[in-house]
Coordinates of C-alpha atoms in Angstrom, one line a residue:
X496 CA 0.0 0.0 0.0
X497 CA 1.7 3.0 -1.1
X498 CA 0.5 6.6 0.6
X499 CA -1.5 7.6 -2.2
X500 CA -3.0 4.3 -3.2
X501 CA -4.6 1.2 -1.8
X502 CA -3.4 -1.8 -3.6
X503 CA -6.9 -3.0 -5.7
X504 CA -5.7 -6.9 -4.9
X505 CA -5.9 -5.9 -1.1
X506 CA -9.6 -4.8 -1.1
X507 CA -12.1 -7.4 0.2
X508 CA -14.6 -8.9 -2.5
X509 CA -18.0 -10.5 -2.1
X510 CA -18.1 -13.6 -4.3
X511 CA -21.2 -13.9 -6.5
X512 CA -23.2 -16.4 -8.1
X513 CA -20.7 -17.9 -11.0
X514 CA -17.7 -17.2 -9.5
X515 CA -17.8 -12.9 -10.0
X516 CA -15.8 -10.7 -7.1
X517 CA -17.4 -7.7 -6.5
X518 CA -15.1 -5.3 -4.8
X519 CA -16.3 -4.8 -0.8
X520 CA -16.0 -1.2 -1.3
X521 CA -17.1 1.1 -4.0
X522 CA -17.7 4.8 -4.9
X523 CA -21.1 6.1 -5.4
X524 CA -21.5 8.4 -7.8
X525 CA -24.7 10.8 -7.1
X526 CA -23.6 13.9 -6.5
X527 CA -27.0 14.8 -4.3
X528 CA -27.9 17.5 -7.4
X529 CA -25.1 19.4 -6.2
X530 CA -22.2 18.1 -8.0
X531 CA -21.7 18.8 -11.6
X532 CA -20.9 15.8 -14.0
X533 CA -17.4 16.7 -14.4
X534 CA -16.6 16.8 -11.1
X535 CA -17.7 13.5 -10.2
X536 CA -16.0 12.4 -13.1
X537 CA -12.8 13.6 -11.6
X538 CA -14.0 11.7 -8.4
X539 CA -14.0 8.9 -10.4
X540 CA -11.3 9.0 -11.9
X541 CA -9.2 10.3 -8.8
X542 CA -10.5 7.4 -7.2
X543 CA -9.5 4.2 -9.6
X544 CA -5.5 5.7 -9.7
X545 CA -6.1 5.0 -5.4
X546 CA -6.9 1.7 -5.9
X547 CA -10.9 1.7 -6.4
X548 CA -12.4 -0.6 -8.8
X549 CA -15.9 -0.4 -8.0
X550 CA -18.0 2.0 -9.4
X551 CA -21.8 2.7 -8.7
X552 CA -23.9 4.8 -11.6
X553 CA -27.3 5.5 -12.9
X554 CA -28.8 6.9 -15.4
X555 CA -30.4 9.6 -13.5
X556 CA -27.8 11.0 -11.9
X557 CA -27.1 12.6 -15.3
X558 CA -23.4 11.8 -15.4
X559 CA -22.6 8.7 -17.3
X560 CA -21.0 10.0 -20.6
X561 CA -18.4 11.9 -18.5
X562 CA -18.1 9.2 -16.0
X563 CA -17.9 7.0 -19.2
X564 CA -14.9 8.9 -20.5
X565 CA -13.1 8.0 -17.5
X566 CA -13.9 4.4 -17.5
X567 CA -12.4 4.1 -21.2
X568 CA -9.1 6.0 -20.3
X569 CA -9.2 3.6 -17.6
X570 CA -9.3 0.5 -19.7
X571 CA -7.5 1.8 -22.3
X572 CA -4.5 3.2 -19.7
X573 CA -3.8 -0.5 -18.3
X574 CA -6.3 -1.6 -15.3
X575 CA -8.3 -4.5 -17.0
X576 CA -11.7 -4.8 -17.5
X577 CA -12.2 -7.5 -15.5
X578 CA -10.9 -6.1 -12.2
X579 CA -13.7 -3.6 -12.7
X580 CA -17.5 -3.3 -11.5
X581 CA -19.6 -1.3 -12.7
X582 CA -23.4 -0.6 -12.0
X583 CA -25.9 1.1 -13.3
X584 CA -29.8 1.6 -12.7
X585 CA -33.4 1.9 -14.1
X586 CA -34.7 4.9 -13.3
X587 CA -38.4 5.4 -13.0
X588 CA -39.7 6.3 -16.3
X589 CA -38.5 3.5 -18.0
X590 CA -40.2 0.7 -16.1
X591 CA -42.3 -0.1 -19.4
X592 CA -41.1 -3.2 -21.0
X593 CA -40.4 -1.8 -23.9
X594 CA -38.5 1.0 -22.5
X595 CA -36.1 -1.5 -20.5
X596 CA -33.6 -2.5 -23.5
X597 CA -33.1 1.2 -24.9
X598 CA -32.8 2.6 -21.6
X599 CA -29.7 0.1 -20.4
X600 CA -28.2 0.1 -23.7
X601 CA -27.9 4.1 -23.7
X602 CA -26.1 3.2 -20.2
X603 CA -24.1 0.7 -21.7
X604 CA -23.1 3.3 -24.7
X605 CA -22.5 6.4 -22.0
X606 CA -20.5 4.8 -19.8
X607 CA -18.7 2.9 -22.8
X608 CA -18.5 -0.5 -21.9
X609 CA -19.4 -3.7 -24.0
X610 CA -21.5 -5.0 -20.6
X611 CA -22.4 -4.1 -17.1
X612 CA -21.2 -6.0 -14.3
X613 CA -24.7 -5.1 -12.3
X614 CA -27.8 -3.4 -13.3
X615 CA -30.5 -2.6 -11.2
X616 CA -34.4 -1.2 -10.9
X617 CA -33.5 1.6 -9.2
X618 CA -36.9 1.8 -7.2
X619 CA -40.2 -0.8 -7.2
X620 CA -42.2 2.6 -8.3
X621 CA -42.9 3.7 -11.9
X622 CA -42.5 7.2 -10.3
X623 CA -40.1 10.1 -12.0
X624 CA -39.6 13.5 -11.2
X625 CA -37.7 16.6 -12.5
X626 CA -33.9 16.9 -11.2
X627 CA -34.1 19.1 -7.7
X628 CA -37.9 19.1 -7.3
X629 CA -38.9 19.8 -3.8
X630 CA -40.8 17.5 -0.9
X631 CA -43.9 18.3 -2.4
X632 CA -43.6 17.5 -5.8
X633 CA -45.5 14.4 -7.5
X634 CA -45.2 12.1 -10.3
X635 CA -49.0 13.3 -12.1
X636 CA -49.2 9.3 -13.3
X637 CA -47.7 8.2 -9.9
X638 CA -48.5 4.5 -9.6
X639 CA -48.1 2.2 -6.3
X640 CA -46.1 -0.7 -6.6
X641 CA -47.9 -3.3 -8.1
X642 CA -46.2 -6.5 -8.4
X643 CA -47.1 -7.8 -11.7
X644 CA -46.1 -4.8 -13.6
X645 CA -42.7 -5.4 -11.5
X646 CA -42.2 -8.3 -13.0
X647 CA -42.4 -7.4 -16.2
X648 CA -39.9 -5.5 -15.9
X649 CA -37.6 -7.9 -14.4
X650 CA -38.2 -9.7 -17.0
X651 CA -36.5 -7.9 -19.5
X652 CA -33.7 -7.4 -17.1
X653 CA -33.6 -11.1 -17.1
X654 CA -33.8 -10.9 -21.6
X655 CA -30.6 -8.7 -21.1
X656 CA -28.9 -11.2 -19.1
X657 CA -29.7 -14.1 -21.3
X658 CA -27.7 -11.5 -24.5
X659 CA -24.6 -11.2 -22.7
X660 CA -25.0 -7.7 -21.8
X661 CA -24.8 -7.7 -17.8
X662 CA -23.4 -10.3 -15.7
X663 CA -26.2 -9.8 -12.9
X664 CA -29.4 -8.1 -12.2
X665 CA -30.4 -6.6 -8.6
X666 CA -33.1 -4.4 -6.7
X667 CA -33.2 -1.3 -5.3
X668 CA -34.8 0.5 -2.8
X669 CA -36.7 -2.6 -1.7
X670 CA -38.7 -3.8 1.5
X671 CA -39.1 -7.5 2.9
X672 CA -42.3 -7.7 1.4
X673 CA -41.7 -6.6 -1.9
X674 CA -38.5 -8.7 -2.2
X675 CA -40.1 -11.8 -1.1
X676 CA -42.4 -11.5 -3.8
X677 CA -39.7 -11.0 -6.3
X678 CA -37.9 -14.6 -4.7
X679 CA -41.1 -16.4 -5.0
X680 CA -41.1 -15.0 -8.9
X681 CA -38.2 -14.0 -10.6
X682 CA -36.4 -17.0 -13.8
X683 CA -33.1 -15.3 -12.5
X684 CA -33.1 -14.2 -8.9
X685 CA -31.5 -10.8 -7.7
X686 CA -28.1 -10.9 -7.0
X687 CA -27.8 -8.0 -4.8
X688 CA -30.2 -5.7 -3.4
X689 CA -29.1 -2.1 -2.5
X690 CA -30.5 -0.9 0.1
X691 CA -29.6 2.5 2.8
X692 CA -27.6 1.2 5.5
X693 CA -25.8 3.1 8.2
X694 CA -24.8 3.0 11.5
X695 CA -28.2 5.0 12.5
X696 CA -30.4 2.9 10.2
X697 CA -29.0 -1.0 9.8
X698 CA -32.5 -2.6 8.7
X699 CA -31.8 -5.5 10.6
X700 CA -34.9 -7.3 8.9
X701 CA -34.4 -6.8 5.4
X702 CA -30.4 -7.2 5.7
X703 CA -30.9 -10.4 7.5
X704 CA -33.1 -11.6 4.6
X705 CA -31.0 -10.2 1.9
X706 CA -27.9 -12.6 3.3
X707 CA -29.7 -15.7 4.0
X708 CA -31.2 -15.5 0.1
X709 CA -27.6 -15.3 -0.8
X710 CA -28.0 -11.8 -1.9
X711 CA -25.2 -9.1 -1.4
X712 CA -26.4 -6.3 0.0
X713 CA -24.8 -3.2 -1.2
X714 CA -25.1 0.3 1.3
X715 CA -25.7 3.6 0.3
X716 CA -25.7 6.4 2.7
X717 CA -22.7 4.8 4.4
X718 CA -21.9 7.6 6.4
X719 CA -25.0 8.8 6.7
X720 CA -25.5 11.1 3.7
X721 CA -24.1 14.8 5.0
X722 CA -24.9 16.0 1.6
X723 CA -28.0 14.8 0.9
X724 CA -31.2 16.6 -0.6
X725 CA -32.9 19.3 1.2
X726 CA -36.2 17.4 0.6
X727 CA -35.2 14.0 2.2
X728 CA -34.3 16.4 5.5
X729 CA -36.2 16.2 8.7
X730 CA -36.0 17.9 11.9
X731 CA -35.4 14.1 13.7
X732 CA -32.5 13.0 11.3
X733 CA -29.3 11.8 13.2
X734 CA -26.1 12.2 12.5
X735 CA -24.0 8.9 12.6
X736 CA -20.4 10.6 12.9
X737 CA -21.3 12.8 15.5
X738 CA -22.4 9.5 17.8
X739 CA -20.4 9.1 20.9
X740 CA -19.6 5.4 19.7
X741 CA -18.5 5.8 16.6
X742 CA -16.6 9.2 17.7
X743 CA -15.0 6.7 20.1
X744 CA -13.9 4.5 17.5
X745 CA -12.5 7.2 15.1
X746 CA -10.3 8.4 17.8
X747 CA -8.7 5.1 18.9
X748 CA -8.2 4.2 15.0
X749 CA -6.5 8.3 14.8
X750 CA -9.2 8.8 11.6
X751 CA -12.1 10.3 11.1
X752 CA -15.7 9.3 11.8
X753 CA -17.1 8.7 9.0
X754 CA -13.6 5.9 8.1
X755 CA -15.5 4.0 10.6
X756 CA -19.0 4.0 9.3
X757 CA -17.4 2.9 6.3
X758 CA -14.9 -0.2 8.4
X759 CA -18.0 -0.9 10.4
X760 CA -20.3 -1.8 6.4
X761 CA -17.2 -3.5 5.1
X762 CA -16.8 -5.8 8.6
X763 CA -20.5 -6.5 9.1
X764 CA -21.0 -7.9 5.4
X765 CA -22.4 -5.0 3.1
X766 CA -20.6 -3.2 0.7
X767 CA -20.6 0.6 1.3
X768 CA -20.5 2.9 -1.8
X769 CA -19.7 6.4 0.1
X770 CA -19.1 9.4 -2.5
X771 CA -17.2 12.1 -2.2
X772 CA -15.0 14.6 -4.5
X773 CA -12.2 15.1 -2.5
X774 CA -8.9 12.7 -3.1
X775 CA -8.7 12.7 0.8
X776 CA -11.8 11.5 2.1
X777 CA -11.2 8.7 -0.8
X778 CA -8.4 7.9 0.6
X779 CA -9.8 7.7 3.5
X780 CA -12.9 5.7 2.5
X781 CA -10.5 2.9 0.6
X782 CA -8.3 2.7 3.0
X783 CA -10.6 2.2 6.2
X784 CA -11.7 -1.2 4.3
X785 CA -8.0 -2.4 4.7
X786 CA -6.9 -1.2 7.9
X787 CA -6.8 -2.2 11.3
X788 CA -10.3 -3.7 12.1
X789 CA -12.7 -2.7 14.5
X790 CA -12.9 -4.2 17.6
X791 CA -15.4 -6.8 18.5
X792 CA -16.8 -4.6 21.6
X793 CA -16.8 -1.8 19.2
X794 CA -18.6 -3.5 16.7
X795 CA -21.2 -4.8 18.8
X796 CA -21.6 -1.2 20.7
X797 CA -22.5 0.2 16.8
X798 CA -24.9 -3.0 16.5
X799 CA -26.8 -0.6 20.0
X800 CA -26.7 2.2 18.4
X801 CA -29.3 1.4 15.3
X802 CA -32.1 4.4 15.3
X803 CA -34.1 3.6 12.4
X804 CA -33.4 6.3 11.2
X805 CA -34.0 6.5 7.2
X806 CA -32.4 9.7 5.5
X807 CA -33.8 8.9 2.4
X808 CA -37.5 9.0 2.7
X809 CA -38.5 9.2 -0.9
X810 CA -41.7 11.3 -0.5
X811 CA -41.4 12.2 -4.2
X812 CA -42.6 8.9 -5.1
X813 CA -46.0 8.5 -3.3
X814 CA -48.4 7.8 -5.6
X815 CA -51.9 9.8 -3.5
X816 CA -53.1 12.7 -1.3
X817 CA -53.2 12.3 2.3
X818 CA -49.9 9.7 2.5
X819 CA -46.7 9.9 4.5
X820 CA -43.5 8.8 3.1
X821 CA -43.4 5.7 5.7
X822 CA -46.2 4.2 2.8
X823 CA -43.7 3.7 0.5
X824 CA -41.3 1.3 2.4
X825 CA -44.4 -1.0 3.9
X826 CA -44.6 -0.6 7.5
X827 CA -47.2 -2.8 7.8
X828 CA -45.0 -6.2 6.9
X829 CA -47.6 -6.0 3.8
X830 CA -47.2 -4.5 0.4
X831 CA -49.1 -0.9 1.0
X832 CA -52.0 -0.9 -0.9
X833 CA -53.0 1.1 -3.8

């Protein structure tokens, strides 16, 4: 491990069905519609000469063709395509089937690779809404989920695994209801789920499912998403590195807080995809999944610490008047209704 950069061979993997390694670390890029394109794309790039190799896109975060570039000069500058993973996303408006194809091959073209290690629905709703709206703002053909026109949709992810095209398929956004009913249906079965996960909201139920189905779960929000949208902000949001515990942690480990959100994902079995734009906080992040570990006692002490506290609520997607965001993610155990 050189100062600058993490040796990629040194990074933990998940092993997937067929034999794939998916790096136990990634970078996220959503810049939270406050980073421009070209600046994540220097985040990206920035981040594979440290050592990263696993990158996390979508099409709706409106920066694949630059993020693209930099996966090309990548390629074509020596690290091999097969050390990297890459993911990408449905987004919302594209849930028709035959919308699926065009939509992941314009991914495929942006980001400039021949196939996609991972592609995902990016949520179970058919909801979409203008870049930046507000808390109030709705989808005018908002649908709930319904779980037939789901599967239609998986369906032709499953007709772009059966061409060659990506390696695996996954969900997004899901709830243990909603994913059950995928298990019980899907031809090809999701090979990772990602899902919010941080110290303050570990969704012990769903990520307890998500491991015994084999799935890897993959965590976004890993250290509790400073830079998140105004609209997913409420007055009773935590903050997971200002908690005495993990505080506690950073300063035996000399790093900062947020290192150990991102040590804590790695040790407990997700894999974390924190994004940030500055080279030191990459660092940072790459490194943490490498280092010294964390302690048993600490570990379990971050297990107490759990608030349920989701930071991205999603109230953009609900589908009629008079709902609360909690309606989307099935507090019931059951599917919401229409």
């Amino acid at each position: 491990m050189l100062q600058d950069r993490v040796d990629p061979s040194l990074v933990p993997f998940k092993t997937l069905p067929g034999g794939a390694r998916m790096p136990a670390v990634g970078l996220g890029t959503f810049g939270s519609d406050h980073a421009p394109a070209g600046l994540v794309a220097s985040a990206v790039e920035a981040a594979l000469r440290m050592g990263y190799r696993h990158v996390d896109c979508a099409s709706v975060y409106r920066n694949e063709p630059e993020v693209g570039e930099v996966l090309e000069r990548a390629v074509l500058g020596g690290v091999p395509r097969d050390e990297l993973w890459v993911t990408s996303k449905l987004w919302n408006d594209r849930h028709a089937p035959a919308d699926v194809a065009p939509a992941f091959e314009q991914s495929l073209r942006d980001l400039r690779l021949d196939h996609l290690d991972l592609y995902l629905v990016h949520w179970p709703f058919p909801n979409a809404h203008a870049p930046g709206v507000d808390v109030g703002s709705r989808d005018s053909r908002a649908k709930p989920y319904l779980h037939d026109r789901y599967m239609e949709t998986w369906g032709e992810l499953e007709k772009l695994v059966d061409r060659g095209l990506v390696r695996h398929i996954g969900t997004s956004n899901m709830t243990v209801p909603k994913l059950r009913l995928v298990l019980r249906d899907a031809r090809i079965r999701p090979a990772a789920n990602e899902m919010e996960l941080h110290p303050h909201f570990q969704q012990p139920e769903l990520f307890d499912l998500v491991l015994r189905e084999g799935i890897v779960p993959i965590g976004f929000s890993p250290i509790g998403s400073p830079a998140r949208p105004e609209r997913d902000r409420t007055p009773q949001d935590s903050v997971d590195v200002e908690d005495p515990v993990i505080v506690a942690a950073a300063r035996r480990l000399g790093v900062h807080p947020a290192v150990v959100c991102v040590k804590w994902a790695v040790q407990r079995g997700q894999v974390p995809i924190p994004f940030s734009t500055r080279p030191a906080n990459l660092l940072a992040n790459l490194r943490g999944a490498v280092s010294d570990p964390l302690t048993e006692a600490e570990m379990a002490a971050i297990a107490g610490i759990d608030r349920g506290c989701r930071l991205i609520k999603g109230q953009v997607f609900l589908w009629k008047a008079g709902q609360s965001w909690e309606d989307l993610w099935d507090p019931s155990g059951e599917v919401t209704p229409p």
